XYZ file of C-alpha atoms in Angstrom:
523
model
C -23.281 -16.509 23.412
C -21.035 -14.213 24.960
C -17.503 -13.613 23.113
C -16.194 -11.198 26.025
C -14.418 -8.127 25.061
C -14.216 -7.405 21.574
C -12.460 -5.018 18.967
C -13.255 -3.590 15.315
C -10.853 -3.378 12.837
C -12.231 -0.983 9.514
C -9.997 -2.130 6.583
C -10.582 0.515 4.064
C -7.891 -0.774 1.258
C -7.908 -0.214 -3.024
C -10.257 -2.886 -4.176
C -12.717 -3.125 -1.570
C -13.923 -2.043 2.439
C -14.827 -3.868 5.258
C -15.029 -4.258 8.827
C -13.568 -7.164 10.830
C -14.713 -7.931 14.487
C -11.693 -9.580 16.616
C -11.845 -11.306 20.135
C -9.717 -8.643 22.039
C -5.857 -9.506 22.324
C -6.314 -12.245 19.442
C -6.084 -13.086 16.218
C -9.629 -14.782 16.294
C -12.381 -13.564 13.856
C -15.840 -14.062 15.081
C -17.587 -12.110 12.202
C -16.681 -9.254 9.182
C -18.212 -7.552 6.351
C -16.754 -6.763 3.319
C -18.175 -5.150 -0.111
C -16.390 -3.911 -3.218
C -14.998 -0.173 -3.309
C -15.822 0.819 -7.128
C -12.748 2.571 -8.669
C -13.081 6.093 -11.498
C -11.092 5.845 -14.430
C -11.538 9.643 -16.416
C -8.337 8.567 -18.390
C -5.892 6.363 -19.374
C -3.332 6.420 -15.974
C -5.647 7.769 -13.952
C -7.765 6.905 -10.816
C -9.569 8.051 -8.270
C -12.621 7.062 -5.817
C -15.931 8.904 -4.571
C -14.440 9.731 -1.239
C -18.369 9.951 -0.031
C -18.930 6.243 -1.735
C -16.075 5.094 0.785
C -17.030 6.446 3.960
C -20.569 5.232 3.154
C -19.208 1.729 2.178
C -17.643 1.276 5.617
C -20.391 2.362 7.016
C -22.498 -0.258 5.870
C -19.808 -3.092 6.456
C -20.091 -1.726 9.897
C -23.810 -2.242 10.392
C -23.885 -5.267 8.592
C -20.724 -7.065 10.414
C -22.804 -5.939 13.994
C -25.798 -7.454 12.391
C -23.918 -10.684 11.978
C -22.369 -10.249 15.461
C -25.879 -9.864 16.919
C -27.202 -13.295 15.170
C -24.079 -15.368 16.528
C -25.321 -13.783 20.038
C -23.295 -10.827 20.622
C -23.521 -7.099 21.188
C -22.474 -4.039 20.039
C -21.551 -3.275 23.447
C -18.827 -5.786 23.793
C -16.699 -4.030 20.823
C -14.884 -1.988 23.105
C -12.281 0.320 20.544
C -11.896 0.329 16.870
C -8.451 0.647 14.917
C -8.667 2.037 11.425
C -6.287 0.566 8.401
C -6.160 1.951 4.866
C -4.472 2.393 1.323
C -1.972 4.891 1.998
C -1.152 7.749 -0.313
C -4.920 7.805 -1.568
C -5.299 11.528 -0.837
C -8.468 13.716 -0.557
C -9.402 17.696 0.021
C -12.406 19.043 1.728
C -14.074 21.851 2.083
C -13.493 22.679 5.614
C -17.377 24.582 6.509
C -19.550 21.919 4.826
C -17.358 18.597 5.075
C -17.875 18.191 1.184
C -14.801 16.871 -1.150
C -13.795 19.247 -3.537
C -12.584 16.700 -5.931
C -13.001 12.380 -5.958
C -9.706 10.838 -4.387
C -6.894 10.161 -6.711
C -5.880 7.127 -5.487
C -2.124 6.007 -4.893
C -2.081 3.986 -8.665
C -2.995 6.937 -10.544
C -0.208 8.401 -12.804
C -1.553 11.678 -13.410
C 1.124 13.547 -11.666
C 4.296 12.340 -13.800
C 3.532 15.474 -15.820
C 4.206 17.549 -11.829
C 7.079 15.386 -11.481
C 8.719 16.696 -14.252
C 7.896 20.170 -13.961
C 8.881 19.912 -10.226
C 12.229 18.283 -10.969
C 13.256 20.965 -13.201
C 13.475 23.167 -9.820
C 15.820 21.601 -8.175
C 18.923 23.162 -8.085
C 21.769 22.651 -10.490
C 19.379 21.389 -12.848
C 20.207 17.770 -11.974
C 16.849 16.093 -11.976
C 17.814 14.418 -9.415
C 14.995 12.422 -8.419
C 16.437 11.619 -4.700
C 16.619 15.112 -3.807
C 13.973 15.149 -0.921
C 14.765 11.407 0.612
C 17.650 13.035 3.352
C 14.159 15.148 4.861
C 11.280 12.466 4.195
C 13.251 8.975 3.024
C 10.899 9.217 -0.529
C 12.116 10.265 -4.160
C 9.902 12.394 -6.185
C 6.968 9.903 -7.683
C 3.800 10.085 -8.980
C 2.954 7.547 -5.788
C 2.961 10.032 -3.280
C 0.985 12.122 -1.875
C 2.359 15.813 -1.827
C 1.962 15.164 -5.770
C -1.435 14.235 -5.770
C -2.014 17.412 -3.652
C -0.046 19.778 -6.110
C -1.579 18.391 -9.136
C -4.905 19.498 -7.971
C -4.186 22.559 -6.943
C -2.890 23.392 -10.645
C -5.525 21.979 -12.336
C -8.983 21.961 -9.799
C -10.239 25.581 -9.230
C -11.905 24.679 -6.030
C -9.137 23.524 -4.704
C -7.257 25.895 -5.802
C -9.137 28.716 -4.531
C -9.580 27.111 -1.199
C -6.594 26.650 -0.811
C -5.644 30.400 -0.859
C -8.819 31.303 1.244
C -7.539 28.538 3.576
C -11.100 27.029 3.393
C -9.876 23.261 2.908
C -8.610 20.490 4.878
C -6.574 17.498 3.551
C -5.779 14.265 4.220
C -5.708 10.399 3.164
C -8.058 7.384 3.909
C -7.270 7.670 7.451
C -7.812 11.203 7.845
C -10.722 10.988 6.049
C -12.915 8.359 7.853
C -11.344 9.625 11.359
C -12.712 12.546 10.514
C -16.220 11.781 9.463
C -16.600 9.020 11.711
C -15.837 11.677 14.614
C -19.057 14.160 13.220
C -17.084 15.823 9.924
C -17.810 19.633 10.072
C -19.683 19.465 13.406
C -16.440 18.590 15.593
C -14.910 15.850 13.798
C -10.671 15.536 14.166
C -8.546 16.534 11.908
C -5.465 13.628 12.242
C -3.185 11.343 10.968
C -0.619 9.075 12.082
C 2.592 8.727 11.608
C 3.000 5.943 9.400
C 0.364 7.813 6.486
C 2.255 10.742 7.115
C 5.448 9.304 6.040
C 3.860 8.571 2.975
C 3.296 12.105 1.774
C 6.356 13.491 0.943
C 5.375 16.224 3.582
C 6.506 14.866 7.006
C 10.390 15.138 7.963
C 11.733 11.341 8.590
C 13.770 12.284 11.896
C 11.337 15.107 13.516
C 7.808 13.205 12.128
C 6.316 17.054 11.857
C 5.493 18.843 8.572
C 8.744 19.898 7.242
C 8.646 23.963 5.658
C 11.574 23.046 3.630
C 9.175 19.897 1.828
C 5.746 22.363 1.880
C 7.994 25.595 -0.019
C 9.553 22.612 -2.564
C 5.840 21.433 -3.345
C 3.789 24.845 -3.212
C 1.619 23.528 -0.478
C -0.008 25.394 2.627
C 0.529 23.846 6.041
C -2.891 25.139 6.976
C -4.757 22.295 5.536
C -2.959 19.714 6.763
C -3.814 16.976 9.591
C -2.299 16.816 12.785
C 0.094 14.373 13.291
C -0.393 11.913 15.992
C 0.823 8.387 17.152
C -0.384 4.999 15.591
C -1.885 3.998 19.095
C -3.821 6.611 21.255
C -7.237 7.784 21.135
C -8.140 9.768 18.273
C -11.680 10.755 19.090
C -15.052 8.407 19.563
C -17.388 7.413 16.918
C -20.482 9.765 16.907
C -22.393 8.174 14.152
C -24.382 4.592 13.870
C -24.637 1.562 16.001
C -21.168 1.946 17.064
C -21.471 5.512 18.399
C -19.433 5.800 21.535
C -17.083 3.818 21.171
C -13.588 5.020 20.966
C -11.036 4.959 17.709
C -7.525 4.410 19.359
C -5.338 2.976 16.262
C -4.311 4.161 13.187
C -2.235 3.100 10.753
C -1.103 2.831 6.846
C -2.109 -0.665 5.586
C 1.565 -2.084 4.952
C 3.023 -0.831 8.340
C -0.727 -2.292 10.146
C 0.240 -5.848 8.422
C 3.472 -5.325 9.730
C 2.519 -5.230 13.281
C 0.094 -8.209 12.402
C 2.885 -10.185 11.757
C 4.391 -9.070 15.169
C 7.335 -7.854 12.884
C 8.348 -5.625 16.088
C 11.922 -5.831 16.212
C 14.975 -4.893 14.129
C 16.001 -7.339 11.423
C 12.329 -8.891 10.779
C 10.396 -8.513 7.947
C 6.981 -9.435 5.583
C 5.839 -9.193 2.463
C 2.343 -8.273 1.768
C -0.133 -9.390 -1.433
C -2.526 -7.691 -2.480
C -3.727 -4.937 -5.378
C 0.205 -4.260 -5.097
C 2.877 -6.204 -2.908
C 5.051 -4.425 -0.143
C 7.825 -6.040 1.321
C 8.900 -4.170 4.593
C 11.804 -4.612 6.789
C 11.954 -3.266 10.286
C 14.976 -1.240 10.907
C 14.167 -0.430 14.372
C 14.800 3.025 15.983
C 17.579 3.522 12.890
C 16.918 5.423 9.867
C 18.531 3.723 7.177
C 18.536 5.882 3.905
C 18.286 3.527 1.095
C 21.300 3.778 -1.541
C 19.445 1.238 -4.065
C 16.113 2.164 -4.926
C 13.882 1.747 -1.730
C 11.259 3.695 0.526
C 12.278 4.914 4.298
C 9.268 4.976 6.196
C 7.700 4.845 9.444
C 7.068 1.606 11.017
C 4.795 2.089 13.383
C 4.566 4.321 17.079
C 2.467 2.402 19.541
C 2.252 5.117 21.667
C 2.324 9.138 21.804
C 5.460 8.372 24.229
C 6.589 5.086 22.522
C 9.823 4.820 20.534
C 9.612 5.170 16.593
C 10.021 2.308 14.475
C 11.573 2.467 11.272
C 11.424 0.381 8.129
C 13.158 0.065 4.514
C 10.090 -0.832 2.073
C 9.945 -1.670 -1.194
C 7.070 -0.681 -3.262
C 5.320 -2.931 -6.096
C 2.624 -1.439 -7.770
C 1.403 -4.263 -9.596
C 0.820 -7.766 -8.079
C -2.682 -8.747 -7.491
C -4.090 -6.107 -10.011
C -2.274 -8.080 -12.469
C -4.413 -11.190 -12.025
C -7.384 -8.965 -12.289
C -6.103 -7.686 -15.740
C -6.295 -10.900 -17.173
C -9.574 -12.328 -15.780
C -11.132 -8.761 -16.714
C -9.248 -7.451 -19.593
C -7.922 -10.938 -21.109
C -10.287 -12.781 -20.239
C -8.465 -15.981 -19.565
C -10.383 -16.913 -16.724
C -14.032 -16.558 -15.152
C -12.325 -16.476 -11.586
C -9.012 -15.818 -9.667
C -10.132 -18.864 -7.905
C -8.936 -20.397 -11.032
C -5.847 -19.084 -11.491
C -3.531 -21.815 -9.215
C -5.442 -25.027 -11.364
C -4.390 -22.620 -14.543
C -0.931 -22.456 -13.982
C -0.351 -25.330 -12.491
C -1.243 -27.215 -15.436
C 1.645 -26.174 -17.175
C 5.005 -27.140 -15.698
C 6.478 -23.487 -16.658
C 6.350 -20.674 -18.044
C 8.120 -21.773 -21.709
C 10.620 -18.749 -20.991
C 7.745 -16.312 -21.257
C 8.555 -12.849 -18.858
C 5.756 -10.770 -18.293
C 6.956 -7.308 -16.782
C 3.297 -6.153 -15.590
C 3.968 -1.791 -15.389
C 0.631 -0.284 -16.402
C 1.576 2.799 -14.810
C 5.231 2.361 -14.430
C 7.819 0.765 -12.420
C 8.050 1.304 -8.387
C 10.992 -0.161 -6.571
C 13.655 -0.382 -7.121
C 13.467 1.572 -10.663
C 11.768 4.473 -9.672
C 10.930 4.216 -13.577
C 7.339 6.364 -14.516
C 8.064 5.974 -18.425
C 7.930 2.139 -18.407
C 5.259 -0.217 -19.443
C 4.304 -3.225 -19.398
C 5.639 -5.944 -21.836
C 5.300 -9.706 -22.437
C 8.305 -11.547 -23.778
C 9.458 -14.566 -24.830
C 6.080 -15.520 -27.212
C 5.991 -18.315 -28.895
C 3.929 -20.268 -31.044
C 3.442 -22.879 -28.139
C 2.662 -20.327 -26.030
C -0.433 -20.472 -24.114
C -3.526 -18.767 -21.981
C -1.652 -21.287 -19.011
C 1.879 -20.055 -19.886
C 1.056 -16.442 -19.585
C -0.539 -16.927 -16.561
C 2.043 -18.780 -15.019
C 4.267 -15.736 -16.035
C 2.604 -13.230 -14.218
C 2.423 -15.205 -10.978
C 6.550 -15.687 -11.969
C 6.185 -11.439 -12.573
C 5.056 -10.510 -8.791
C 7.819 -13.348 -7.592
C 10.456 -11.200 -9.370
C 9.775 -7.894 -8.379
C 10.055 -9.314 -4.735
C 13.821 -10.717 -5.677
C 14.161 -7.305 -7.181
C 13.215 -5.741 -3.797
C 15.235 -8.565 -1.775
C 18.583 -7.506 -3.919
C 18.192 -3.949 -2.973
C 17.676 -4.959 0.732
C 21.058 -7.495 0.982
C 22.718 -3.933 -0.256
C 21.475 -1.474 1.879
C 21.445 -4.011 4.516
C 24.382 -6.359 4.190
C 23.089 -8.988 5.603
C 20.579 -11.401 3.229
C 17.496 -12.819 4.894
C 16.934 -16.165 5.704
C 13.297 -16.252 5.550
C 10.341 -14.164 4.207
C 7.643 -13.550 6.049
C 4.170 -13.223 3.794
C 0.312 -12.285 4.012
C -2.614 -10.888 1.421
C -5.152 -12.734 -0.575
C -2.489 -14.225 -3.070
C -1.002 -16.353 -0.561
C -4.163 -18.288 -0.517
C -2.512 -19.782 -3.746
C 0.059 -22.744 -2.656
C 1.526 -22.878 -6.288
C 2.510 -19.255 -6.210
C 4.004 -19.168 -2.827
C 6.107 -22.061 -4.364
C 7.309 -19.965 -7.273
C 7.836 -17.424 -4.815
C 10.539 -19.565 -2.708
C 12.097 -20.607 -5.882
C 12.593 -17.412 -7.410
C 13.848 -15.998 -3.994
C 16.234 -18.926 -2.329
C 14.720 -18.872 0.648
C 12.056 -20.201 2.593
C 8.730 -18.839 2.584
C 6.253 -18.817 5.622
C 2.627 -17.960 5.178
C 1.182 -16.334 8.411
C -1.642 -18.345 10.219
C -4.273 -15.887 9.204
C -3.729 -14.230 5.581
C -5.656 -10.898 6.820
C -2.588 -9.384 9.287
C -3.504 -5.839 8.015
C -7.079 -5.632 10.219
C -5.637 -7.991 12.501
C -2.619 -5.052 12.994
C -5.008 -2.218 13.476
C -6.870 -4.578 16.017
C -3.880 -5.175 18.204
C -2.770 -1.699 18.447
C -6.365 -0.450 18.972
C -6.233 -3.161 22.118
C -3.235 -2.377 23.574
C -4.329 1.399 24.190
C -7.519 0.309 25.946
C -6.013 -2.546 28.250
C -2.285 -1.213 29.071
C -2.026 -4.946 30.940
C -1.927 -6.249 26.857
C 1.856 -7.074 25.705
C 1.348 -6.756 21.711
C 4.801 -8.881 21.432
C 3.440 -11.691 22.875
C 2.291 -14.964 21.219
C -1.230 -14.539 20.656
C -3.584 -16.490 22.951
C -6.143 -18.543 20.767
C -4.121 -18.215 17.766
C -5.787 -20.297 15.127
C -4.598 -21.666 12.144
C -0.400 -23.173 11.271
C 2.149 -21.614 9.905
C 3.041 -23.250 5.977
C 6.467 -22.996 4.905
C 7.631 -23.365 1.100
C 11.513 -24.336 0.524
C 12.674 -23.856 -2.134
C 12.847 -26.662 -5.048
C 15.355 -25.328 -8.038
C 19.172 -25.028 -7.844
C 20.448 -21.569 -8.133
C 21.817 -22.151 -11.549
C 18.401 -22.482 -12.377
C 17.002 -19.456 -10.416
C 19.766 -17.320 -11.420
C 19.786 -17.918 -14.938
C 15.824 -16.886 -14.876
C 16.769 -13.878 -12.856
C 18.628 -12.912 -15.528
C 16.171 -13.619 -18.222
C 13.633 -11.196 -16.279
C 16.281 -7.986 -15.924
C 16.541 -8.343 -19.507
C 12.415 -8.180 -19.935
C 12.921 -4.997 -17.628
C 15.135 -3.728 -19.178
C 12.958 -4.063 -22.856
C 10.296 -1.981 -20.950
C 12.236 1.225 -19.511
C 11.016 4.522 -21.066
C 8.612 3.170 -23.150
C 5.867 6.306 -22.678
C 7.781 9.111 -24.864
C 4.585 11.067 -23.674
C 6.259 12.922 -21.460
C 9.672 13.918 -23.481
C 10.647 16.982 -25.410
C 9.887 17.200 -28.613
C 13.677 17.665 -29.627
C 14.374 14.123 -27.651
C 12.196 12.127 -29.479
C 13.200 10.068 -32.776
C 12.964 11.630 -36.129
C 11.553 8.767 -37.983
């Protein structure tokens, strides 16, 4: 069987890898692979991954997707480019002679680095703490979440990195940077790149020039040496030299929020989506317009299809916890065998008996900016149960998106009328329900819940066949578009709104960890 002109997508996200095989110019899967990416956890707070466990892992959901492309009657040879998509932040340093990591990944959830924070706040001037400082130059405040933090923290602490770092012996990079490079032959030619949308996520990369900013590097202690170069999120990068897909050109690249962005054909200003998956991200395209965020969100790239294409903007707002919280209670809890069974669980219980669950194991993201706070259940009762608390979570993840809507109606002035949404949780009907209660406003589930790979896929396209138009409805679309209205009054809503600020507000600055001695209670 012949399936014409084909195009790879490797999805390299928190929780697991794989590689998904698209008819060229659609949003038609014939075939993908995916396996489990195992996760480090030395302490409490932190995490990291084997960085050589995740370029082998997409390796072999390569090999094995071609296999299954092969016994459907394809080839190898019709998968003419491959776009690359991946947890952003996630940030790893090489030795630059031998390829090798220095150190595993610390991956974007770890919370290592709220010890840097602190020390790195205390520098800026007139001792204000001020944790906005840098967002005029990159559009980010000074978090554990980023990158340039995750890059500091080992150079304080890792001699090797350290070291190399002053020999200039190291290179640096996330996901992307890391699997372009390998992919390309490592230390026998591979590329040294990024795009622009992972670069925005550093910390590193000015917001209006999209170059490594000197001011940023002196702030964080960093060399510019070791860093990628910065390049578009649709060109081509360099060809694979390794495996059954050697030859064939990588011509996409992009940060997994911004990719599921342009799988949602989110192209123009005012349109926006809301991703679920390990964490949920709620973007909103801004267009060519920075807008610098006065109530608690991220301004970041968008996308650049193009080396000569206009930049795309966005306003995002950053939840850490969403789908990790529903693996918390099937692995830690123990409430369920399955998060198949996590829709029939809640939905036998009609709600959540006025139990909040604020879910911040590692602190609060947008729009809180909070690295002290923890996570809290309240509202217990003695007719509380397993079904109530997991109703609450899936009520938890709903929240943090009003939380992130609020702080978009006043940055943006105008509220939106619709929301936009894709990940593995929107599999669940129940909790896209919750979610258009708790919102206001209707919610439409994209035809295919995987728009990340199917982003990286499109932009990867359009770079080999210039005739493509990536705006375009796309031909043999498959699947329909479900849309949940909303079902409560806003008395209702409201009044539960207001039920969950106060569980937020229980939460804040819970970890005295980090606090001077002379701050804490005297008990």
């Amino acid at each position: 069987m012949s399936f014409g002109k084909l195009v790879g997508s490797i999805d390299e996200g928190t929780t697991s890898a794989r590689f998904m095989i698209f008819r060229a110019g659609t949003n038609n899967v014939v075939c993908y692979h995916q396996i489990p990416v195992p996760s480090i956890y030395p302490q409490e707070g932190w995490v990291e991954q084997d960085p050589m466990v995740v370029y082998d892992l997409v390796i072999e959901c390569i090999e094995e997707a071609v296999k299954k492309l092969e016994k459907l009657g394809g080839s190898a040879k019709d998968i003419i480019a491959i776009g690359i998509t991946n947890q952003r932040e996630s940030t790893i340093i090489w030795d630059r002679a031998t390829g090798k990591p220095l150190h595993n990944a610390i991956i974007w959830l770890d919370n290592r680095t709220s010890s840097t924070v602190d020390e790195l706040v205390e520098t800026i001037p007139n001792k204000s703490r001020n944790i906005n400082y840098l967002k005029p130059l990159c559009g980010l405040p000074i978090s554990p979440y980023f990158s340039a933090l995750k890059m500091r923290w080992m150079k304080d602490h890792v001699g090797d990195v350290q070291r190399a770092m002053e020999a200039n012996t190291c290179q640096v990079g996330t996901i992307d940077t890391w699997l372009i490079y390998k992919l390309t032959g490592g230390p026998d030619g591979g590329v040294h790149y990024t795009d622009v949308t992972n670069a925005s996520r550093t910390m590193l990369m000015n917001i209006e020039t999209l170059r490594w900013d000197p001011h940023l590097l002196r702030f964080f202690g960093l060399p510019a040496a070791m860093l990628p170069q910065i390049r578009s999120s649709a060109e081509r990068y360099g060809d694979v030299t390794v495996g059954v897909l050697k030859g064939v050109p990588i011509t996409s690249c992009l940060g997994d929020q911004q990719a599921a962005l342009v799988g949602q054909q989110c192209l123009s200003h005012g349109l926006a989506k809301s991703t679920y998956g390990t964490g949920c991200f709620l973007l909103y395209n801004t267009g060519t317009s920075i807008v610098q965020s006065k109530h608690g969100l991220l301004t970041t790239v968008g996308y650049q299809l193009g080396p000569r294409a206009p930049i795309a903007y966005a306003l995002e707002g950053s939840v850490a916890i969403a789908g990790a919280a529903i693996n918390w209670m099937k692995n830690n809890l123990e409430l369920f065998d399955s998060v198949n069974q996590v829709e029939e669980m809640a939905g036998k219980v009609d709600s959540s008996l006025d139990v909040y669950f604020v879910p911040a194991f590692s602190g609060l993201y947008a729009p809180y900016w909070n690295q002290e706070a923890r996570g809290a259940i309240c509202g217990l009762s003695e007719e509380t149960t397993s079904e109530h608390i997991v109703r609450a979570t899936l009520e938890a993840i709903c929240f943090q998106v009003r939380d992130i809507l609020e702080s978009m109606r006043k940055d943006c002035g105008i509220p939106m009328s619709k929301l936009m949404v894709d990940g593995g949780m929107t599999a669940n009907n129940l909790f896209l329900q919750i979610q258009a209660d708790l919102v206001g406003i209707n919610v439409i589930r994209a035809k295919m819940q995987e728009t990340t790979a199917l982003g990286a896929a499109l932009a990867a396209y359009m770079v080999v066949e210039p005739s493509f138009d990536i705006t375009a409805p796309l031909v043999g679309s498959s699947g329909e578009l479900s849309i949940f209205k909303p079902a409560i009054g806003n008395y209702e809503r409201n009044m539960r709104y207001k039920k969950w600020k106060m569980a937020v507000e229980r939460c804040m600055n819970w970890d005295t960890s980090s606090l001077t001695e002379t701050s804490k209670l005297d008990f």
